[in-house]
Structure formats: structure tokens, C-alpha cells
Short mmCIF file of N, CA and C in Angstrom, two decimals:
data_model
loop_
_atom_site.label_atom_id
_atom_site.label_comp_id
_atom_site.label_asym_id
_atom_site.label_seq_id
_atom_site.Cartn_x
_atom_site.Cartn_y
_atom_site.Cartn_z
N UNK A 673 176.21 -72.28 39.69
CA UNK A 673 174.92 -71.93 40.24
C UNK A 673 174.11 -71.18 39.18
N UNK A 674 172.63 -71.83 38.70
CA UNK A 674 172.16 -70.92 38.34
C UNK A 674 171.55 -69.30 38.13
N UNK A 675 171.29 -68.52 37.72
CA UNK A 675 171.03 -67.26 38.10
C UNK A 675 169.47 -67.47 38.00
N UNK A 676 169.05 -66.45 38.39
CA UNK A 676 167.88 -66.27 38.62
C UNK A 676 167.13 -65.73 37.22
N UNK A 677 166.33 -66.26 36.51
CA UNK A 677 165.62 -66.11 35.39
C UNK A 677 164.26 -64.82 35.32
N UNK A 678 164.47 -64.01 34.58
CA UNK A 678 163.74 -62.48 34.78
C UNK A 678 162.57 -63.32 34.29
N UNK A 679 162.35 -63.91 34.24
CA UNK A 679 160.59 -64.35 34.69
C UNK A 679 160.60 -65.21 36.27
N UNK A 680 161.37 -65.38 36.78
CA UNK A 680 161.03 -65.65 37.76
C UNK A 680 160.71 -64.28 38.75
N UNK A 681 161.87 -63.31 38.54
CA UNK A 681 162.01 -62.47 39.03
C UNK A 681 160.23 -61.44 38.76
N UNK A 682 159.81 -61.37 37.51
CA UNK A 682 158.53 -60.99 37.16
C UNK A 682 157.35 -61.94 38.27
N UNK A 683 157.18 -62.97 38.03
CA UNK A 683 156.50 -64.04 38.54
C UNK A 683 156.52 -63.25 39.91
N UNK A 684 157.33 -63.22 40.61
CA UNK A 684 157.58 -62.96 42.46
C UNK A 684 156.80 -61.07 42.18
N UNK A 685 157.16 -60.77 41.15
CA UNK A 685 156.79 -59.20 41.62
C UNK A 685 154.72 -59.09 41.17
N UNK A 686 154.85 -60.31 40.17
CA UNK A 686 153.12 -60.49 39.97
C UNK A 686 152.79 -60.68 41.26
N UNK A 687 153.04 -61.69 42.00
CA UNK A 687 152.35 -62.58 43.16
C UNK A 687 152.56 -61.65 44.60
N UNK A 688 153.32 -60.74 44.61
CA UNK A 688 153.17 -59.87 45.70
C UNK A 688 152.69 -58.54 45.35
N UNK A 689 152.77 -57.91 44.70
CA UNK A 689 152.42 -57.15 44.30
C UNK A 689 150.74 -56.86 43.93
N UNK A 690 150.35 -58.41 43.51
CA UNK A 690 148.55 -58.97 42.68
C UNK A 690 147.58 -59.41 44.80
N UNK A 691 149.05 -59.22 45.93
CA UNK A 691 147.87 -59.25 46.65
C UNK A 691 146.84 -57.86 47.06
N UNK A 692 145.85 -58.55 47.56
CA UNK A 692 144.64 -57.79 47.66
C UNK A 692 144.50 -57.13 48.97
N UNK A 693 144.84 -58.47 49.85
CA UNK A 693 143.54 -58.93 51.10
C UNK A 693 144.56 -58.53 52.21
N UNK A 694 144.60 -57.95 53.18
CA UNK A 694 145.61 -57.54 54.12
C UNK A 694 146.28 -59.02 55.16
N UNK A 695 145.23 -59.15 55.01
CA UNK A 695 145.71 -60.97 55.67
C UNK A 695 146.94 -62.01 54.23
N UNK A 696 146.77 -61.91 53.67
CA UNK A 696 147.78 -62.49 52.53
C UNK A 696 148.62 -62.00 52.77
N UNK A 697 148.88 -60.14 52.83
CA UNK A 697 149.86 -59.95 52.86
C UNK A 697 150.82 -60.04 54.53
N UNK A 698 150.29 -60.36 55.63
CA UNK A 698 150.26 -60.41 56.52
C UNK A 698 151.39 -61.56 56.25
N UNK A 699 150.69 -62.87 55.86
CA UNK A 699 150.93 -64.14 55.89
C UNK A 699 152.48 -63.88 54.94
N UNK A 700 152.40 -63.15 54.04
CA UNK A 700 153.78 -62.97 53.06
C UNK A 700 154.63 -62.49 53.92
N UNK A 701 154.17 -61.28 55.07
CA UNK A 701 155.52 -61.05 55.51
C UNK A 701 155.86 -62.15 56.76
N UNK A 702 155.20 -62.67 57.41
CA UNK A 702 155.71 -63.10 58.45
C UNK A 702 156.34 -64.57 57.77
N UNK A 703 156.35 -64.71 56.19
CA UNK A 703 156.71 -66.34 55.91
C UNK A 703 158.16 -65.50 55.71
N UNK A 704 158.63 -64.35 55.36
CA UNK A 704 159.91 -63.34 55.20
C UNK A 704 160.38 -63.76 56.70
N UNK A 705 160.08 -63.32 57.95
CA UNK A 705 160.38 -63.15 59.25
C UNK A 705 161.16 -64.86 59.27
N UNK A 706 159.74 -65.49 59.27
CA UNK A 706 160.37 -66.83 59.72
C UNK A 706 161.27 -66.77 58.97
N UNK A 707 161.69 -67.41 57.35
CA UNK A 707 162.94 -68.08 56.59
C UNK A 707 163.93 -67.22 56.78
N UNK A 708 163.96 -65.42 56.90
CA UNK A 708 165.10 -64.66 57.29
C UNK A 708 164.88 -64.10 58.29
N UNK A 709 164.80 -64.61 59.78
CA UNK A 709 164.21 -63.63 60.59
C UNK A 709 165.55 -62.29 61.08
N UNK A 710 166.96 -62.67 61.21
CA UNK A 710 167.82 -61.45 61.56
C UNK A 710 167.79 -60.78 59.97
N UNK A 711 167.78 -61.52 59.12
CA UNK A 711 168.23 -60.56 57.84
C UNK A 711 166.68 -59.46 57.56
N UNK A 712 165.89 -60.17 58.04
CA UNK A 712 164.52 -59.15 57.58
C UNK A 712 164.92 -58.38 58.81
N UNK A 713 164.59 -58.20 59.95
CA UNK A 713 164.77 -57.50 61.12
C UNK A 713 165.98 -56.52 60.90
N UNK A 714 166.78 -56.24 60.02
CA UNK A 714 167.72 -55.38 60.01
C UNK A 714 167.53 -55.00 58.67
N UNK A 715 166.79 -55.55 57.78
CA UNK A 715 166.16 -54.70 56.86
C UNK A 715 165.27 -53.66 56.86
N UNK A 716 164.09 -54.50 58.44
CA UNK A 716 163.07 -53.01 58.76
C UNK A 716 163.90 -51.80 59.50
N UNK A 717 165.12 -52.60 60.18
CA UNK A 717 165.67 -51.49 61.31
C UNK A 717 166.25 -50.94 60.31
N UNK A 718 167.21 -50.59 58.83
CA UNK A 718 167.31 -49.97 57.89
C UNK A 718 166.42 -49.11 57.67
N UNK A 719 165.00 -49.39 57.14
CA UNK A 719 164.49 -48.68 56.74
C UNK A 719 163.11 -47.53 57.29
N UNK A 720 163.46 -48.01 59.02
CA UNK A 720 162.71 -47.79 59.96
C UNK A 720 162.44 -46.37 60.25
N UNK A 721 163.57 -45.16 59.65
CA UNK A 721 163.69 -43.39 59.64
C UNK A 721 163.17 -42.91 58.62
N UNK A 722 162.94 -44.21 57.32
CA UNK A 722 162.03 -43.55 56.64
C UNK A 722 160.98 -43.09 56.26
N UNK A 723 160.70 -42.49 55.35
CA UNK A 723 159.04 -42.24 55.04
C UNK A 723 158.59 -43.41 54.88
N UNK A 724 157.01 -43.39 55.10
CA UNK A 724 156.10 -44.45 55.19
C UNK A 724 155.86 -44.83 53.62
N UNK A 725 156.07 -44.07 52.60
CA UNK A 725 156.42 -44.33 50.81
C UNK A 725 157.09 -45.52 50.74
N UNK A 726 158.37 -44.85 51.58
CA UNK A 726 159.79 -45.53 51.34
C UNK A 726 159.43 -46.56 51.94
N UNK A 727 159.37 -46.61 53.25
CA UNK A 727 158.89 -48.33 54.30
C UNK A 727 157.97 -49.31 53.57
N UNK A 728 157.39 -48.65 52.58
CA UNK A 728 156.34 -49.49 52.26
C UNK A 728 156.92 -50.13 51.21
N UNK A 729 156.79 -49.29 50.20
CA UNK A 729 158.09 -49.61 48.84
C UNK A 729 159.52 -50.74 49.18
N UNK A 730 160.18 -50.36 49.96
CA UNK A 730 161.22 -51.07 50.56
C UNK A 730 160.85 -52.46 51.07
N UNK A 731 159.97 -52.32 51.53
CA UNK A 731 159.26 -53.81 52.10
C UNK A 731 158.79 -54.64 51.01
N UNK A 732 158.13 -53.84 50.53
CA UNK A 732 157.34 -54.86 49.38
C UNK A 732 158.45 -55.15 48.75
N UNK A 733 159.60 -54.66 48.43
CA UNK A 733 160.89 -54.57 47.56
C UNK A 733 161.50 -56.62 48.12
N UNK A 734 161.74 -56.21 49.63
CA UNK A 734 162.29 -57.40 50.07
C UNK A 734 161.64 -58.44 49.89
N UNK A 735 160.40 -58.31 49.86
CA UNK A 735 159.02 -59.89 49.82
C UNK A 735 159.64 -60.13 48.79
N UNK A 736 159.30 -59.35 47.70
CA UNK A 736 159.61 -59.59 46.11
C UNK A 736 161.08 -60.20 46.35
N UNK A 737 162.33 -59.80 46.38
CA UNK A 737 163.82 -60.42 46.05
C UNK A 737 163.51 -61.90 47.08
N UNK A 738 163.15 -61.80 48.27
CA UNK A 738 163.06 -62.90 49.03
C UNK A 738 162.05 -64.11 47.73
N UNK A 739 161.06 -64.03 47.67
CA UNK A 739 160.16 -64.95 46.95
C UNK A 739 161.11 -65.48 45.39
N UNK A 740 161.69 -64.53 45.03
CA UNK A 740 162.56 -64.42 43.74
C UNK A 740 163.46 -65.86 43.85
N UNK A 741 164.31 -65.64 45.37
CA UNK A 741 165.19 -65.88 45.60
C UNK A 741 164.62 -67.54 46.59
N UNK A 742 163.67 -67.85 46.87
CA UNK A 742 163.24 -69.21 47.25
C UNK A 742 162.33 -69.60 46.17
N UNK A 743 161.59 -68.72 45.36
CA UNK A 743 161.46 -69.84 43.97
C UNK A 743 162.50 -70.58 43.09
N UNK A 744 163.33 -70.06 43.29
CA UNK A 744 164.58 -70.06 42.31
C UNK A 744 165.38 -71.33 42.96
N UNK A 745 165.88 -71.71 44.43
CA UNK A 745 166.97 -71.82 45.13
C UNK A 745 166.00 -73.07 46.14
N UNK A 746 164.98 -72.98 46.46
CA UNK A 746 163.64 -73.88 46.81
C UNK A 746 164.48 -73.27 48.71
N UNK A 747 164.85 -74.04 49.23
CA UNK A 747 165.58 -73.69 50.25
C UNK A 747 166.79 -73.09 50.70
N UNK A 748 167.30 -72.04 51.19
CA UNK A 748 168.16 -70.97 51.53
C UNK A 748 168.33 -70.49 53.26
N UNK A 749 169.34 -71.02 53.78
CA UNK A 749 169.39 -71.42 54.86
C UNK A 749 169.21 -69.49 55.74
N UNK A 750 168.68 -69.18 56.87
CA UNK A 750 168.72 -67.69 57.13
C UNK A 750 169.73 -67.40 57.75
N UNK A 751 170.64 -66.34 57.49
CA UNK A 751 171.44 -66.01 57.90
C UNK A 751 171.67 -65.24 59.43
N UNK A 752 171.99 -65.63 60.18
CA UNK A 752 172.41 -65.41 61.76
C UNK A 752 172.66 -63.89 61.79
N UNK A 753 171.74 -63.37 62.75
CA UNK A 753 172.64 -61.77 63.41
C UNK A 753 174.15 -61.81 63.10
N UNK A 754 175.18 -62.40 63.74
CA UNK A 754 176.35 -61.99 63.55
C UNK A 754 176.76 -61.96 62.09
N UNK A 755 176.42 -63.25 60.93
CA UNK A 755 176.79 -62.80 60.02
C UNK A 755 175.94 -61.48 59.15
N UNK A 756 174.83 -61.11 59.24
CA UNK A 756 174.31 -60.72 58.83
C UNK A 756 175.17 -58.71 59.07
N UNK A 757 175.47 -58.94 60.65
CA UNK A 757 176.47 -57.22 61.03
C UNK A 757 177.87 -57.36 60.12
N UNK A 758 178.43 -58.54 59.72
CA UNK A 758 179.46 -58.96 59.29
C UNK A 758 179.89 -58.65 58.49
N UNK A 759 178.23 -58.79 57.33
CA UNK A 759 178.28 -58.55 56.05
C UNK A 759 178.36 -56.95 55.76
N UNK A 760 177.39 -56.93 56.08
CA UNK A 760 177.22 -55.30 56.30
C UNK A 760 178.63 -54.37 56.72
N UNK A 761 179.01 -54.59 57.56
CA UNK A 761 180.27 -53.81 58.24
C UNK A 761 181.53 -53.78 57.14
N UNK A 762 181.65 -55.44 56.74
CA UNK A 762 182.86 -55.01 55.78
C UNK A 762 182.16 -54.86 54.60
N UNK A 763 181.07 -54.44 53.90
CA UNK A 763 180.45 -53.77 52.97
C UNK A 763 180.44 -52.34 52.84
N UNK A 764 180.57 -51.81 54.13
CA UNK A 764 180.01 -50.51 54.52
C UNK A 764 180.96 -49.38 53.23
N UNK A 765 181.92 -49.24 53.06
CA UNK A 765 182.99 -48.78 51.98
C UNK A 765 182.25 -48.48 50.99
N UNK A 766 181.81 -49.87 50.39
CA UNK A 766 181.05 -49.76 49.05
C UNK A 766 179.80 -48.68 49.48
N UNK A 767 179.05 -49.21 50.36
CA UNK A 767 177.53 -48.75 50.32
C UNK A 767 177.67 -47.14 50.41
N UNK A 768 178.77 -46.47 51.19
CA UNK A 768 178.78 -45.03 50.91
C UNK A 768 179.28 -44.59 49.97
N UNK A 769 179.86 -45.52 49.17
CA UNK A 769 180.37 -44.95 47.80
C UNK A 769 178.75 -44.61 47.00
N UNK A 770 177.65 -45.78 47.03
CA UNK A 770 176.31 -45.47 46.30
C UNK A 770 175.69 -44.21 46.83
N UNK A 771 176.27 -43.76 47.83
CA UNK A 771 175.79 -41.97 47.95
C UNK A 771 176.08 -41.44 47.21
N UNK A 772 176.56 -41.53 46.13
CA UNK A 772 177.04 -40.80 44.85
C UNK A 772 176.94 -41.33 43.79
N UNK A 773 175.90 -42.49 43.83
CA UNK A 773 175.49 -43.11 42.71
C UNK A 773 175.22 -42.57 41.08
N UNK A 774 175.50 -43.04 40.50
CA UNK A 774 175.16 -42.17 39.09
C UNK A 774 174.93 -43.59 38.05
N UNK A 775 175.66 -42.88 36.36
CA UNK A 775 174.82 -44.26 35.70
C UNK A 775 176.14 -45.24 35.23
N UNK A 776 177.71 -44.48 35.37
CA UNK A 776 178.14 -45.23 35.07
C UNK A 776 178.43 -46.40 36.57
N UNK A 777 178.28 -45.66 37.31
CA UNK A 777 178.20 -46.76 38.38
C UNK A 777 177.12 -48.22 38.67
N UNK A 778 176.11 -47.86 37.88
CA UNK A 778 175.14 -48.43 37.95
C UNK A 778 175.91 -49.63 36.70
N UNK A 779 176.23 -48.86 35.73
CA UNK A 779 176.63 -49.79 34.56
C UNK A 779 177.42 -51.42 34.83
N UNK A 780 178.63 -50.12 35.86
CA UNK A 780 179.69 -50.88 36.55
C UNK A 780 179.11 -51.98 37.29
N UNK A 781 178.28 -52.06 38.23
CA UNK A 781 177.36 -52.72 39.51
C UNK A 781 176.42 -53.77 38.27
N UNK A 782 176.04 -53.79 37.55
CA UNK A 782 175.15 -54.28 36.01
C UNK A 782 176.27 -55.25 35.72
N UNK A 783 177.52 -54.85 35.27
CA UNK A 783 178.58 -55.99 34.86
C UNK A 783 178.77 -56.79 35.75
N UNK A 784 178.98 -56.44 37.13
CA UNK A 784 179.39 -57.43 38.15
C UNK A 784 178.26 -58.36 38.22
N UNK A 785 177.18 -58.19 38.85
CA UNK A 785 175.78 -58.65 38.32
C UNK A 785 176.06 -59.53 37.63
N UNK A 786 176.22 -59.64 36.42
CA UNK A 786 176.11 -60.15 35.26
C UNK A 786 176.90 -61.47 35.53
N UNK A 787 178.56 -60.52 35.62
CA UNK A 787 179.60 -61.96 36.48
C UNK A 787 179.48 -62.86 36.99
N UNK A 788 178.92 -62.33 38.38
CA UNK A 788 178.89 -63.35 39.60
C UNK A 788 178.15 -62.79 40.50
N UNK A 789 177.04 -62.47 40.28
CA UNK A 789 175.98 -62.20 41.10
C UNK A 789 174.21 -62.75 40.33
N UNK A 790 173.71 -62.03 40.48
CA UNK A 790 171.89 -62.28 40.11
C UNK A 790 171.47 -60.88 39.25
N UNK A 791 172.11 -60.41 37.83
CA UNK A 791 171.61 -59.82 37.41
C UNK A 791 169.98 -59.42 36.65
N UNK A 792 169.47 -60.15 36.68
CA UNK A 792 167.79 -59.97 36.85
C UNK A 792 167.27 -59.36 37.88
N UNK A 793 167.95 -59.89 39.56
CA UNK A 793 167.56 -59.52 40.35
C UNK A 793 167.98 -57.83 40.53
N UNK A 794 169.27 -57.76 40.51
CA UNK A 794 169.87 -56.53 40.35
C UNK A 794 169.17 -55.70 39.30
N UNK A 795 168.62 -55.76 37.94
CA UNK A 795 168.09 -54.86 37.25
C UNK A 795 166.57 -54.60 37.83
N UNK A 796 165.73 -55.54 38.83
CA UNK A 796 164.94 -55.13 39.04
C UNK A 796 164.83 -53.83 39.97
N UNK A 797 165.94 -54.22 41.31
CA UNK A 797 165.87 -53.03 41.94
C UNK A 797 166.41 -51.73 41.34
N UNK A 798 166.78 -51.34 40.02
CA UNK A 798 167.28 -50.58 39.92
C UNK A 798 166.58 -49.94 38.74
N UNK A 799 165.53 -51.05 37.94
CA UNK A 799 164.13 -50.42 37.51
C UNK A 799 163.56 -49.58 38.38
N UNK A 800 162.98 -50.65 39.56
CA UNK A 800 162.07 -49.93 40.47
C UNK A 800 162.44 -48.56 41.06
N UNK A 801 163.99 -48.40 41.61
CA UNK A 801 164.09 -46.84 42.35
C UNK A 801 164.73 -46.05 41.68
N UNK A 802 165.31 -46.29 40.46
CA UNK A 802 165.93 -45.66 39.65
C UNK A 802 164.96 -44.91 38.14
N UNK A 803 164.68 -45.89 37.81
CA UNK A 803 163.81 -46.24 36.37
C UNK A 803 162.47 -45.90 36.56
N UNK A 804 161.73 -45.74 37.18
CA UNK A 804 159.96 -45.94 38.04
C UNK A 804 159.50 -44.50 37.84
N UNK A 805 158.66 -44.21 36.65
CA UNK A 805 158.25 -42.46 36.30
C UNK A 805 157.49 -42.34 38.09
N UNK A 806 156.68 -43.05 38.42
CA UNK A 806 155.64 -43.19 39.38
C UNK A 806 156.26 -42.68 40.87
N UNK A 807 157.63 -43.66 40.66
CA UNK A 807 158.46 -42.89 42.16
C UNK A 807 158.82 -41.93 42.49
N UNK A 808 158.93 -40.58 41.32
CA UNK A 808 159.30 -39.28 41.34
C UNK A 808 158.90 -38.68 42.46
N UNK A 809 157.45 -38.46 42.63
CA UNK A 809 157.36 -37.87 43.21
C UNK A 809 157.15 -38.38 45.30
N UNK A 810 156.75 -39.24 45.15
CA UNK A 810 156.88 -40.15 46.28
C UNK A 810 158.27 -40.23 47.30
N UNK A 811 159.45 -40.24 46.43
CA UNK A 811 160.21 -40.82 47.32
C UNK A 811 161.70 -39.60 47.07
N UNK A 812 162.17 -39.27 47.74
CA UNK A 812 163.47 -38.33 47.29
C UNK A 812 164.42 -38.95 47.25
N UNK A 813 165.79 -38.43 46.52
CA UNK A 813 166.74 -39.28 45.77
C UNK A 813 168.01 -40.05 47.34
N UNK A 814 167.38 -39.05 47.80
CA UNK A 814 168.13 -39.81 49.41
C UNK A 814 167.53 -41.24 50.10
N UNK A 815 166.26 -40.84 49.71
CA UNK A 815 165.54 -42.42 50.04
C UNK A 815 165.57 -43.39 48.88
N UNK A 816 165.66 -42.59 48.07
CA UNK A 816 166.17 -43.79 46.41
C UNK A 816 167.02 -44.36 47.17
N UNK A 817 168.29 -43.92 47.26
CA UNK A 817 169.86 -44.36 47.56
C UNK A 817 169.89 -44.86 48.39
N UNK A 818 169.26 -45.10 49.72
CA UNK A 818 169.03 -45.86 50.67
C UNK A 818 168.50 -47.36 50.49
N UNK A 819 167.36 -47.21 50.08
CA UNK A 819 166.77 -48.40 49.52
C UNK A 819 166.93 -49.54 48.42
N UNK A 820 168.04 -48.81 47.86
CA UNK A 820 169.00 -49.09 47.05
C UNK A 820 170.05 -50.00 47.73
N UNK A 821 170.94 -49.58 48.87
CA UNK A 821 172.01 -50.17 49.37
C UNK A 821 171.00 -50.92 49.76
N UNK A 822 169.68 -50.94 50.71
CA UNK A 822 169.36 -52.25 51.62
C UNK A 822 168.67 -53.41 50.93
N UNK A 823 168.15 -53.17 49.67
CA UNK A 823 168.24 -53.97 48.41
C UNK A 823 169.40 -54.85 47.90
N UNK A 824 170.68 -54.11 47.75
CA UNK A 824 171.75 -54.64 47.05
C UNK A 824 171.89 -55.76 48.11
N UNK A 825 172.06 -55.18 49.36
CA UNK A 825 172.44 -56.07 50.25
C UNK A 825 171.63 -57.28 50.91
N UNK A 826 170.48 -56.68 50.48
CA UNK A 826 169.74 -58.37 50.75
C UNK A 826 170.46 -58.92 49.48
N UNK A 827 169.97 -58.25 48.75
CA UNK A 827 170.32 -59.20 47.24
C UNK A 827 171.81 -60.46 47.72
N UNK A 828 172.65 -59.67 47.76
CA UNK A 828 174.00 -60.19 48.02
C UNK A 828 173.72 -61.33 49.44
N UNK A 829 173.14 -60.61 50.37
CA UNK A 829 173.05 -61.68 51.41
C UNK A 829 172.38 -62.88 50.84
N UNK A 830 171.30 -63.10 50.30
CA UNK A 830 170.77 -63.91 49.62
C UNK A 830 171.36 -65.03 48.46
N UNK A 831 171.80 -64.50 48.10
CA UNK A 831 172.84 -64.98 46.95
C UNK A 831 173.78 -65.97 47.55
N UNK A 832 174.21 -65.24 48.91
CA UNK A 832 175.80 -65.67 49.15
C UNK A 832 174.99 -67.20 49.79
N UNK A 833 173.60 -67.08 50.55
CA UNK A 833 172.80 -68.17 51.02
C UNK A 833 172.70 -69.09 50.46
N UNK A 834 172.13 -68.54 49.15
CA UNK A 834 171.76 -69.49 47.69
C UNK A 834 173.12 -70.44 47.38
N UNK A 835 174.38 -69.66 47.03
CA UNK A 835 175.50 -70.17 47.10
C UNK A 835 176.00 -71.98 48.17
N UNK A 836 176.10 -71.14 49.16
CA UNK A 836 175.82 -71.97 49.81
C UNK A 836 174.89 -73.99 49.98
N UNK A 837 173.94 -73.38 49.27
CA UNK A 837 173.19 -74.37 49.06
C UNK A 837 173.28 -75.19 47.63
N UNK A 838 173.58 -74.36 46.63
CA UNK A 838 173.73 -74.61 45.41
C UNK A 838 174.57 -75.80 45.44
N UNK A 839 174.67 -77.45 45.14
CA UNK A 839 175.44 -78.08 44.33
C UNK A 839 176.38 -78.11 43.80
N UNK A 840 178.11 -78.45 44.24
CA UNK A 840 179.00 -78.10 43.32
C UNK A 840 178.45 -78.73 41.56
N UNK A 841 179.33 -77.66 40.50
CA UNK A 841 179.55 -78.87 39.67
C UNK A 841 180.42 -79.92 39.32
N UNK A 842 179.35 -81.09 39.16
CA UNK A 842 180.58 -82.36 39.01
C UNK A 842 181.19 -82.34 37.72
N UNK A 843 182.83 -82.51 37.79
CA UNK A 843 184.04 -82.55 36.83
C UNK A 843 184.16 -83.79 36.27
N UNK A 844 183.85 -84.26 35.26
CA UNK A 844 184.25 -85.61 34.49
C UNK A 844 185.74 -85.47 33.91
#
């Protein structure tokens, strides 16, 4: 399976990011709802205690990996409520380990990436809440770390979708 190419990943953060008009963006999220409607819906219920910084940031976060992730993959089937608690639940281990996030962890999470995941995609979210002079003051390191796990985990949910759809390769 291909990975996702950091200009694509740029491309998706131009085109959501470059809208203007409240109706565009309207139309961006509800095209999110339809193609993932349980995986977005438990992304807002994630990020639903937070600050309105964070909700906003976080959202725009998902348009962006979502658009990333159907330019790239063209169709990506949405993943069902049950798998979607599934994922999450036997994830849950890891995700409180990122309450204690630091850089060699990040390094660590960067190699795997790299492996067998979407490292473009992965360095973006970790530009944006990690890397971002601009987010300092906006968002506190508890809502970093949050938005962080519900990032990784679209990411991963997404991926595992993409997977899915991806083409074996044929063996001569």
C-alpha cells in the first residue's frame, strides 16, 4: 500500500484550511459526517469537554487527515460504531501511555509511522500540536495530548480502512 505523499498531506491542509465562506466549510464537514459518519461522531464526542480553541483546531485537524486520506486512497469504506469502540478500547493502553508523552516517544511513534503506518500523516499532527509557536498560547499541554490521541486514532482508523481497500500485491 502506498503511503501517503507530504504533498498530498500539504495539498488537504491548503484546501481546508484556504476556506473562506462558512457554507464551504459547512459542506466540508458534513462530506466528513457522511463518508465517516460513527468515526467522525466519536471524534466530536472526544473532543466535545474541550475548549472551543481545541474543538475547533481538532476539527479542522480531522477534515484535513480525512481529505489526506480520500485523496490518496479515492474510496475508504466508513467504519461502523462497533468497530470504531473496538478500536479504541483495545487501544486504550497505548493512548494513556501518550499522557506522558515526550520526544523520545514521539521519535519511537515517527519509526513505527515510517514502518507501517502513514508517516507524513503522523508528522503532520505532531507539527501542528506539538511543533506550532502559534498554539502556545491557545491550547494547554492537556488539550495538546488529547488531540493528539484523537488524531493518532483517526489516523490509524483510517489507514486500517485504506488497508482494506488497497490492492494486494501481485507475486510473479
Amino acid at each position: 500500500m502506498d503511503k501517503i505523499p507530504s504533498q498530498t498531506v500539504q495539498n488537504s491542509i491548503d484546501q481546508i484550511c484556504g476556506i473562506t465562506e462558512e457554507a464551504d466549510l459547512e459542506l466540508a464537514s458534513q462530506h466528513f459526517f457522511d463518508v465517516q459518519p460513527d468515526l467522525g461522531g466519536f471524534f466530536m464526542e472526544f473532543i466535545e469537554d474541550m475548549s472551543e480553541e481545541a474543538q475547533d483546531l481538532g476539527f479542522m485537524m480531522a477534515l484535513i487527515l480525512n481529505k489526506a486520506f480520500e485523496d490518496q486512497y479515492k474510496k475508504i469504506r466508513p467504519m461502523n460504531e462497533d468497530e470504531v469502540v473496538a478500536r479504541f478500547e483495545a487501544n486504550e493502553a497505548e493512548f494513556e501511555s501518550f499522557l506522558k508523552i515526550n520526544d523520545d516517544m514521539i521519535a519511537d511513534l515517527q519509526d513505527k509511522a515510517r514502518a507501517e503506518g502513514q508517516p507524513e500523516v503522523f508528522n503532520y499532527i505532531v507539527e501542528e500540536l506539538f511543533m506550532s509557536p502559534e498554539l502556545e498560547p491557545a491550547l494547554g499541554a492537556n488539550e495538546q495530548i488529547h488531540l493528539f490521541i484523537i488524531c493518532k486514532f483517526l489516523i490509524d482508523c483510517l489507514n486500517e480502512m485504506a488497508k482494506e481497500g488497497a490492492p494486494e500485491l501481485v507475486r510473479h
